[in-house]
């Protein structure tokens, strides 16, 4: 289990969809091919079949569309909670993926919170690093590491500055529970109307607000599991 809880904790969750731009580049697809057909080819290349028409794609092949954070601050003996999301629905048309990734990583680098996620070691934090690389986002404060892990904040050393609850409670074997499973078993509301596999459809339908709502619910569920 993790050994410490900091006064500043960010419980976060990330949503992503197949990125047609990356799909065209990796698979040599024509620029004029519609996005939905590119995405279909990406799933096919990823091993789509009758039982699993939309397989899980490598995160570098996907674009981040939303990040939600339940921030917990211990202040003067009390606790303050703040739910924030990137992008805000009203900003969706003018905010790029690079903006979303950069703002989150820069915010982490400046505020130095303890990060908590669910499957974040292999997925959420990993896609943020990969897509930051794709877009040339440097996030110097986030990436800076102390000479020794105990001498400062280090998100890459496997310590308590980044807590992946899935790894903590499920290990790395086949018995790892999903967020919904562990939440529902604990009496915590898990998934509602939306499932993760539907995010691509919501994105193609221009329903970013629904994705953000789903994203925020997962961040809140993760926070309750962490408690």
PDB file of C-alpha atoms in Angstrom:
ATOM      1  CA  UNK A   1       0.000   0.000   0.000  1.00  0.00           C
ATOM      2  CA  UNK A   2       1.088   3.609  -0.301  1.00  0.00           C
ATOM      3  CA  UNK A   3       2.884   4.989   2.730  1.00  0.00           C
ATOM      4  CA  UNK A   4       1.851   8.637   2.746  1.00  0.00           C
ATOM      5  CA  UNK A   5      -0.975  11.022   1.929  1.00  0.00           C
ATOM      6  CA  UNK A   6       0.010  14.554   0.987  1.00  0.00           C
ATOM      7  CA  UNK A   7      -1.907  17.719   1.858  1.00  0.00           C
ATOM      8  CA  UNK A   8      -2.423  18.262  -1.875  1.00  0.00           C
ATOM      9  CA  UNK A   9      -3.883  15.295  -3.785  1.00  0.00           C
ATOM     10  CA  UNK A  10      -5.116  15.249  -7.391  1.00  0.00           C
ATOM     11  CA  UNK A  11      -7.273  12.249  -8.251  1.00  0.00           C
ATOM     12  CA  UNK A  12      -7.412  12.233 -12.039  1.00  0.00           C
ATOM     13  CA  UNK A  13      -8.942  10.392 -14.964  1.00  0.00           C
ATOM     14  CA  UNK A  14      -8.340  10.772 -18.694  1.00  0.00           C
ATOM     15  CA  UNK A  15     -10.531  10.020 -21.718  1.00  0.00           C
ATOM     16  CA  UNK A  16      -9.190   9.396 -25.217  1.00  0.00           C
ATOM     17  CA  UNK A  17     -10.305   8.265 -28.674  1.00  0.00           C
ATOM     18  CA  UNK A  18      -8.466   6.891 -31.725  1.00  0.00           C
ATOM     19  CA  UNK A  19      -6.585   9.725 -33.420  1.00  0.00           C
ATOM     20  CA  UNK A  20      -7.169   9.767 -37.204  1.00  0.00           C
ATOM     21  CA  UNK A  21      -4.096  11.949 -37.778  1.00  0.00           C
ATOM     22  CA  UNK A  22      -1.871   9.358 -36.126  1.00  0.00           C
ATOM     23  CA  UNK A  23      -3.728   6.544 -37.870  1.00  0.00           C
ATOM     24  CA  UNK A  24      -3.071   8.057 -41.293  1.00  0.00           C
ATOM     25  CA  UNK A  25       0.605   8.562 -40.460  1.00  0.00           C
ATOM     26  CA  UNK A  26       1.226   5.098 -39.020  1.00  0.00           C
ATOM     27  CA  UNK A  27      -0.733   3.097 -41.604  1.00  0.00           C
ATOM     28  CA  UNK A  28      -0.079   5.282 -44.644  1.00  0.00           C
ATOM     29  CA  UNK A  29      -3.766   6.093 -45.204  1.00  0.00           C
ATOM     30  CA  UNK A  30      -4.807   8.837 -47.648  1.00  0.00           C
ATOM     31  CA  UNK A  31      -5.501  12.284 -46.237  1.00  0.00           C
ATOM     32  CA  UNK A  32      -8.914  12.416 -47.914  1.00  0.00           C
ATOM     33  CA  UNK A  33     -10.133   9.247 -46.153  1.00  0.00           C
ATOM     34  CA  UNK A  34     -12.905  10.258 -43.690  1.00  0.00           C
ATOM     35  CA  UNK A  35     -12.072  10.125 -39.993  1.00  0.00           C
ATOM     36  CA  UNK A  36     -14.612   7.402 -39.212  1.00  0.00           C
ATOM     37  CA  UNK A  37     -13.118   5.145 -41.883  1.00  0.00           C
ATOM     38  CA  UNK A  38      -9.616   5.830 -40.561  1.00  0.00           C
ATOM     39  CA  UNK A  39     -10.745   4.886 -37.068  1.00  0.00           C
ATOM     40  CA  UNK A  40     -12.351   1.703 -38.391  1.00  0.00           C
ATOM     41  CA  UNK A  41      -9.050   0.770 -40.053  1.00  0.00           C
ATOM     42  CA  UNK A  42      -7.177   1.512 -36.829  1.00  0.00           C
ATOM     43  CA  UNK A  43      -9.418  -0.912 -34.936  1.00  0.00           C
ATOM     44  CA  UNK A  44      -8.967  -3.478 -37.715  1.00  0.00           C
ATOM     45  CA  UNK A  45      -5.193  -3.122 -37.501  1.00  0.00           C
ATOM     46  CA  UNK A  46      -5.540  -3.453 -33.732  1.00  0.00           C
ATOM     47  CA  UNK A  47      -7.108  -6.897 -34.043  1.00  0.00           C
ATOM     48  CA  UNK A  48     -10.834  -6.224 -34.377  1.00  0.00           C
ATOM     49  CA  UNK A  49     -13.075  -9.264 -34.626  1.00  0.00           C
ATOM     50  CA  UNK A  50     -16.689 -10.290 -34.158  1.00  0.00           C
ATOM     51  CA  UNK A  51     -16.385 -10.563 -30.387  1.00  0.00           C
ATOM     52  CA  UNK A  52     -14.362  -7.381 -30.052  1.00  0.00           C
ATOM     53  CA  UNK A  53     -15.023  -4.982 -32.936  1.00  0.00           C
ATOM     54  CA  UNK A  54     -13.267  -2.127 -31.149  1.00  0.00           C
ATOM     55  CA  UNK A  55     -10.163  -3.523 -29.445  1.00  0.00           C
ATOM     56  CA  UNK A  56      -8.097  -1.488 -27.027  1.00  0.00           C
ATOM     57  CA  UNK A  57      -5.566   0.477 -29.073  1.00  0.00           C
ATOM     58  CA  UNK A  58      -2.077   1.447 -28.017  1.00  0.00           C
ATOM     59  CA  UNK A  59      -2.383   4.774 -26.261  1.00  0.00           C
ATOM     60  CA  UNK A  60       0.066   6.552 -28.557  1.00  0.00           C
ATOM     61  CA  UNK A  61      -2.451   5.902 -31.364  1.00  0.00           C
ATOM     62  CA  UNK A  62      -5.117   7.891 -29.525  1.00  0.00           C
ATOM     63  CA  UNK A  63      -5.774  11.528 -28.760  1.00  0.00           C
ATOM     64  CA  UNK A  64      -6.683  12.893 -25.326  1.00  0.00           C
ATOM     65  CA  UNK A  65     -10.087  14.592 -25.354  1.00  0.00           C
ATOM     66  CA  UNK A  66     -10.711  15.185 -21.641  1.00  0.00           C
ATOM     67  CA  UNK A  67      -8.922  15.193 -18.279  1.00  0.00           C
ATOM     68  CA  UNK A  68     -10.850  15.482 -15.005  1.00  0.00           C
ATOM     69  CA  UNK A  69      -9.329  16.110 -11.583  1.00  0.00           C
ATOM     70  CA  UNK A  70     -10.847  15.894  -8.112  1.00  0.00           C
ATOM     71  CA  UNK A  71      -8.387  18.039  -6.170  1.00  0.00           C
ATOM     72  CA  UNK A  72      -8.194  17.606  -2.386  1.00  0.00           C
ATOM     73  CA  UNK A  73      -6.477  20.258  -0.285  1.00  0.00           C
ATOM     74  CA  UNK A  74      -5.875  20.114   3.467  1.00  0.00           C
ATOM     75  CA  UNK A  75      -6.016  23.711   4.692  1.00  0.00           C
ATOM     76  CA  UNK A  76      -5.999  24.954   8.304  1.00  0.00           C
ATOM     77  CA  UNK A  77      -7.282  21.687   9.652  1.00  0.00           C
ATOM     78  CA  UNK A  78     -10.049  21.318   7.061  1.00  0.00           C
ATOM     79  CA  UNK A  79     -10.393  19.677   3.674  1.00  0.00           C
ATOM     80  CA  UNK A  80     -11.392  21.493   0.480  1.00  0.00           C
ATOM     81  CA  UNK A  81     -12.452  19.612  -2.653  1.00  0.00           C
ATOM     82  CA  UNK A  82     -12.484  21.036  -6.172  1.00  0.00           C
ATOM     83  CA  UNK A  83     -13.616  19.270  -9.343  1.00  0.00           C
ATOM     84  CA  UNK A  84     -11.996  20.579 -12.535  1.00  0.00           C
ATOM     85  CA  UNK A  85     -11.946  19.418 -16.140  1.00  0.00           C
ATOM     86  CA  UNK A  86     -10.017  20.171 -19.311  1.00  0.00           C
ATOM     87  CA  UNK A  87     -11.337  21.443 -21.589  1.00  0.00           C
ATOM     88  CA  UNK A  88     -14.378  23.346 -20.378  1.00  0.00           C
ATOM     89  CA  UNK A  89     -17.253  22.563 -22.808  1.00  0.00           C
ATOM     90  CA  UNK A  90     -17.473  26.197 -23.898  1.00  0.00           C
ATOM     91  CA  UNK A  91     -13.776  26.153 -24.850  1.00  0.00           C
ATOM     92  CA  UNK A  92     -13.860  22.899 -26.822  1.00  0.00           C
ATOM     93  CA  UNK A  93     -13.734  24.529 -30.263  1.00  0.00           C
ATOM     94  CA  UNK A  94     -10.572  26.514 -29.522  1.00  0.00           C
ATOM     95  CA  UNK A  95      -8.626  24.112 -27.271  1.00  0.00           C
ATOM     96  CA  UNK A  96      -6.320  21.571 -28.902  1.00  0.00           C
ATOM     97  CA  UNK A  97      -5.102  18.258 -27.523  1.00  0.00           C
ATOM     98  CA  UNK A  98      -1.677  19.818 -27.023  1.00  0.00           C
ATOM     99  CA  UNK A  99      -3.299  22.561 -24.910  1.00  0.00           C
ATOM    100  CA  UNK A 100      -5.107  20.004 -22.729  1.00  0.00           C
ATOM    101  CA  UNK A 101      -2.004  17.895 -22.133  1.00  0.00           C
ATOM    102  CA  UNK A 102       0.284  20.888 -21.574  1.00  0.00           C
ATOM    103  CA  UNK A 103      -2.070  22.618 -19.130  1.00  0.00           C
ATOM    104  CA  UNK A 104      -2.455  19.486 -17.033  1.00  0.00           C
ATOM    105  CA  UNK A 105       1.229  18.562 -16.926  1.00  0.00           C
ATOM    106  CA  UNK A 106       2.275  22.173 -16.336  1.00  0.00           C
ATOM    107  CA  UNK A 107      -0.278  22.422 -13.519  1.00  0.00           C
ATOM    108  CA  UNK A 108       1.098  19.265 -11.922  1.00  0.00           C
ATOM    109  CA  UNK A 109       4.643  20.538 -12.312  1.00  0.00           C
ATOM    110  CA  UNK A 110       3.884  23.862 -10.635  1.00  0.00           C
ATOM    111  CA  UNK A 111       1.618  22.650  -7.814  1.00  0.00           C
ATOM    112  CA  UNK A 112       3.375  19.303  -7.133  1.00  0.00           C
ATOM    113  CA  UNK A 113       0.307  17.353  -5.945  1.00  0.00           C
ATOM    114  CA  UNK A 114       0.260  13.682  -5.101  1.00  0.00           C
ATOM    115  CA  UNK A 115      -1.338  12.034  -8.154  1.00  0.00           C
ATOM    116  CA  UNK A 116      -3.892   9.249  -7.718  1.00  0.00           C
ATOM    117  CA  UNK A 117      -5.463   7.302 -10.574  1.00  0.00           C
ATOM    118  CA  UNK A 118      -6.909   3.944 -11.502  1.00  0.00           C
ATOM    119  CA  UNK A 119      -4.828   2.069 -14.071  1.00  0.00           C
ATOM    120  CA  UNK A 120      -2.971   5.347 -14.425  1.00  0.00           C
ATOM    121  CA  UNK A 121       0.504   3.814 -14.433  1.00  0.00           C
ATOM    122  CA  UNK A 122      -0.165   1.842 -17.615  1.00  0.00           C
ATOM    123  CA  UNK A 123      -2.799   4.056 -19.202  1.00  0.00           C
ATOM    124  CA  UNK A 124      -3.744   7.567 -18.043  1.00  0.00           C
ATOM    125  CA  UNK A 125      -0.316   8.943 -17.166  1.00  0.00           C
ATOM    126  CA  UNK A 126       1.301   6.959 -19.959  1.00  0.00           C
ATOM    127  CA  UNK A 127      -0.906   8.444 -22.691  1.00  0.00           C
ATOM    128  CA  UNK A 128      -0.238  11.944 -21.354  1.00  0.00           C
ATOM    129  CA  UNK A 129       3.511  11.371 -21.642  1.00  0.00           C
ATOM    130  CA  UNK A 130       3.199   9.849 -25.117  1.00  0.00           C
ATOM    131  CA  UNK A 131       0.931  12.542 -26.505  1.00  0.00           C
ATOM    132  CA  UNK A 132       3.107  15.232 -24.924  1.00  0.00           C
ATOM    133  CA  UNK A 133       5.980  13.747 -26.918  1.00  0.00           C
ATOM    134  CA  UNK A 134       3.861  13.726 -30.100  1.00  0.00           C
ATOM    135  CA  UNK A 135       3.052  17.434 -29.723  1.00  0.00           C
ATOM    136  CA  UNK A 136       6.432  18.572 -28.454  1.00  0.00           C
ATOM    137  CA  UNK A 137       5.095  19.503 -25.007  1.00  0.00           C
ATOM    138  CA  UNK A 138       8.081  19.796 -22.676  1.00  0.00           C
ATOM    139  CA  UNK A 139       6.426  20.288 -19.235  1.00  0.00           C
ATOM    140  CA  UNK A 140       9.832  20.888 -17.684  1.00  0.00           C
ATOM    141  CA  UNK A 141       8.601  21.332 -14.088  1.00  0.00           C
ATOM    142  CA  UNK A 142       6.655  18.074 -14.266  1.00  0.00           C
ATOM    143  CA  UNK A 143       9.541  16.150 -15.822  1.00  0.00           C
ATOM    144  CA  UNK A 144      12.241  17.460 -13.460  1.00  0.00           C
ATOM    145  CA  UNK A 145      13.487  14.774 -11.072  1.00  0.00           C
ATOM    146  CA  UNK A 146      15.544  14.997  -7.870  1.00  0.00           C
ATOM    147  CA  UNK A 147      18.924  13.322  -7.671  1.00  0.00           C
ATOM    148  CA  UNK A 148      17.460  10.863  -5.159  1.00  0.00           C
ATOM    149  CA  UNK A 149      13.747   9.949  -4.873  1.00  0.00           C
ATOM    150  CA  UNK A 150      13.527  10.965  -1.206  1.00  0.00           C
ATOM    151  CA  UNK A 151      14.950  14.421  -1.907  1.00  0.00           C
ATOM    152  CA  UNK A 152      11.895  15.795  -3.713  1.00  0.00           C
ATOM    153  CA  UNK A 153       8.848  15.157  -5.866  1.00  0.00           C
ATOM    154  CA  UNK A 154       9.349  12.361  -8.398  1.00  0.00           C
ATOM    155  CA  UNK A 155       6.461  11.036 -10.506  1.00  0.00           C
ATOM    156  CA  UNK A 156       8.628   8.417 -12.213  1.00  0.00           C
ATOM    157  CA  UNK A 157      10.269   6.564  -9.328  1.00  0.00           C
ATOM    158  CA  UNK A 158       7.375   4.260  -8.432  1.00  0.00           C
ATOM    159  CA  UNK A 159       6.851   5.945  -5.052  1.00  0.00           C
ATOM    160  CA  UNK A 160       3.882   7.672  -3.454  1.00  0.00           C
ATOM    161  CA  UNK A 161       3.901  10.776  -5.641  1.00  0.00           C
ATOM    162  CA  UNK A 162       1.924   8.764  -8.182  1.00  0.00           C
ATOM    163  CA  UNK A 163      -0.429   6.163  -6.700  1.00  0.00           C
ATOM    164  CA  UNK A 164      -2.099   3.781  -9.151  1.00  0.00           C
ATOM    165  CA  UNK A 165      -4.929   2.211  -7.155  1.00  0.00           C
ATOM    166  CA  UNK A 166      -5.326  -0.659  -9.612  1.00  0.00           C
ATOM    167  CA  UNK A 167      -1.738  -1.731  -9.001  1.00  0.00           C
ATOM    168  CA  UNK A 168      -2.030  -1.175  -5.250  1.00  0.00           C
ATOM    169  CA  UNK A 169      -5.132  -3.324  -4.740  1.00  0.00           C
ATOM    170  CA  UNK A 170      -4.976  -5.640  -7.750  1.00  0.00           C
ATOM    171  CA  UNK A 171      -1.313  -6.264  -8.446  1.00  0.00           C
ATOM    172  CA  UNK A 172      -0.406  -7.179 -12.011  1.00  0.00           C
ATOM    173  CA  UNK A 173      -2.203 -10.504 -12.488  1.00  0.00           C
ATOM    174  CA  UNK A 174      -5.458 -11.437 -14.211  1.00  0.00           C
ATOM    175  CA  UNK A 175      -7.423 -10.834 -11.009  1.00  0.00           C
ATOM    176  CA  UNK A 176      -7.150  -7.047 -11.211  1.00  0.00           C
ATOM    177  CA  UNK A 177     -10.632  -5.525 -10.834  1.00  0.00           C
ATOM    178  CA  UNK A 178     -11.929  -2.744 -13.049  1.00  0.00           C
ATOM    179  CA  UNK A 179     -12.834   0.558 -11.419  1.00  0.00           C
ATOM    180  CA  UNK A 180     -16.533  -0.271 -11.794  1.00  0.00           C
ATOM    181  CA  UNK A 181     -16.096  -3.712 -10.233  1.00  0.00           C
ATOM    182  CA  UNK A 182     -14.207  -2.557  -7.157  1.00  0.00           C
ATOM    183  CA  UNK A 183     -16.522   0.447  -6.718  1.00  0.00           C
ATOM    184  CA  UNK A 184     -19.758  -1.530  -7.054  1.00  0.00           C
ATOM    185  CA  UNK A 185     -18.452  -4.259  -4.721  1.00  0.00           C
ATOM    186  CA  UNK A 186     -17.679  -1.540  -2.157  1.00  0.00           C
ATOM    187  CA  UNK A 187     -21.122   0.075  -2.358  1.00  0.00           C
ATOM    188  CA  UNK A 188     -19.851   3.025  -4.409  1.00  0.00           C
ATOM    189  CA  UNK A 189     -21.688   4.062  -7.600  1.00  0.00           C
ATOM    190  CA  UNK A 190     -19.625   2.869 -10.565  1.00  0.00           C
ATOM    191  CA  UNK A 191     -20.514   3.288 -14.220  1.00  0.00           C
ATOM    192  CA  UNK A 192     -23.743   5.046 -15.099  1.00  0.00           C
ATOM    193  CA  UNK A 193     -25.266   5.316 -18.579  1.00  0.00           C
ATOM    194  CA  UNK A 194     -21.954   5.661 -20.406  1.00  0.00           C
ATOM    195  CA  UNK A 195     -19.272   3.004 -20.824  1.00  0.00           C
ATOM    196  CA  UNK A 196     -15.692   3.628 -21.876  1.00  0.00           C
ATOM    197  CA  UNK A 197     -16.256   1.970 -25.239  1.00  0.00           C
ATOM    198  CA  UNK A 198     -18.889   4.569 -26.108  1.00  0.00           C
ATOM    199  CA  UNK A 199     -16.567   7.563 -25.804  1.00  0.00           C
ATOM    200  CA  UNK A 200     -15.518   7.321 -29.475  1.00  0.00           C
ATOM    201  CA  UNK A 201     -19.167   7.477 -30.584  1.00  0.00           C
ATOM    202  CA  UNK A 202     -19.814  10.471 -28.345  1.00  0.00           C
ATOM    203  CA  UNK A 203     -16.723  12.186 -29.758  1.00  0.00           C
ATOM    204  CA  UNK A 204     -17.717  11.554 -33.374  1.00  0.00           C
ATOM    205  CA  UNK A 205     -21.194  12.844 -32.518  1.00  0.00           C
ATOM    206  CA  UNK A 206     -19.802  16.089 -31.145  1.00  0.00           C
ATOM    207  CA  UNK A 207     -20.954  15.308 -27.592  1.00  0.00           C
ATOM    208  CA  UNK A 208     -17.919  16.513 -25.676  1.00  0.00           C
ATOM    209  CA  UNK A 209     -20.046  17.617 -22.718  1.00  0.00           C
ATOM    210  CA  UNK A 210     -21.221  14.023 -22.249  1.00  0.00           C
ATOM    211  CA  UNK A 211     -17.617  12.801 -22.343  1.00  0.00           C
ATOM    212  CA  UNK A 212     -16.612  15.347 -19.705  1.00  0.00           C
ATOM    213  CA  UNK A 213     -19.541  14.317 -17.492  1.00  0.00           C
ATOM    214  CA  UNK A 214     -18.464  10.685 -17.794  1.00  0.00           C
ATOM    215  CA  UNK A 215     -14.863  11.656 -17.123  1.00  0.00           C
ATOM    216  CA  UNK A 216     -15.813  13.592 -13.984  1.00  0.00           C
ATOM    217  CA  UNK A 217     -17.865  10.688 -12.628  1.00  0.00           C
ATOM    218  CA  UNK A 218     -14.872   8.356 -13.028  1.00  0.00           C
ATOM    219  CA  UNK A 219     -12.627  10.857 -11.218  1.00  0.00           C
ATOM    220  CA  UNK A 220     -15.145  11.071  -8.371  1.00  0.00           C
ATOM    221  CA  UNK A 221     -15.492   7.271  -8.237  1.00  0.00           C
ATOM    222  CA  UNK A 222     -11.699   6.933  -8.100  1.00  0.00           C
ATOM    223  CA  UNK A 223     -11.594   9.439  -5.245  1.00  0.00           C
ATOM    224  CA  UNK A 224     -14.191   7.475  -3.271  1.00  0.00           C
ATOM    225  CA  UNK A 225     -12.242   4.228  -3.811  1.00  0.00           C
ATOM    226  CA  UNK A 226      -9.081   6.033  -2.664  1.00  0.00           C
ATOM    227  CA  UNK A 227     -10.876   7.170   0.521  1.00  0.00           C
TER     228      UNK A 227
END
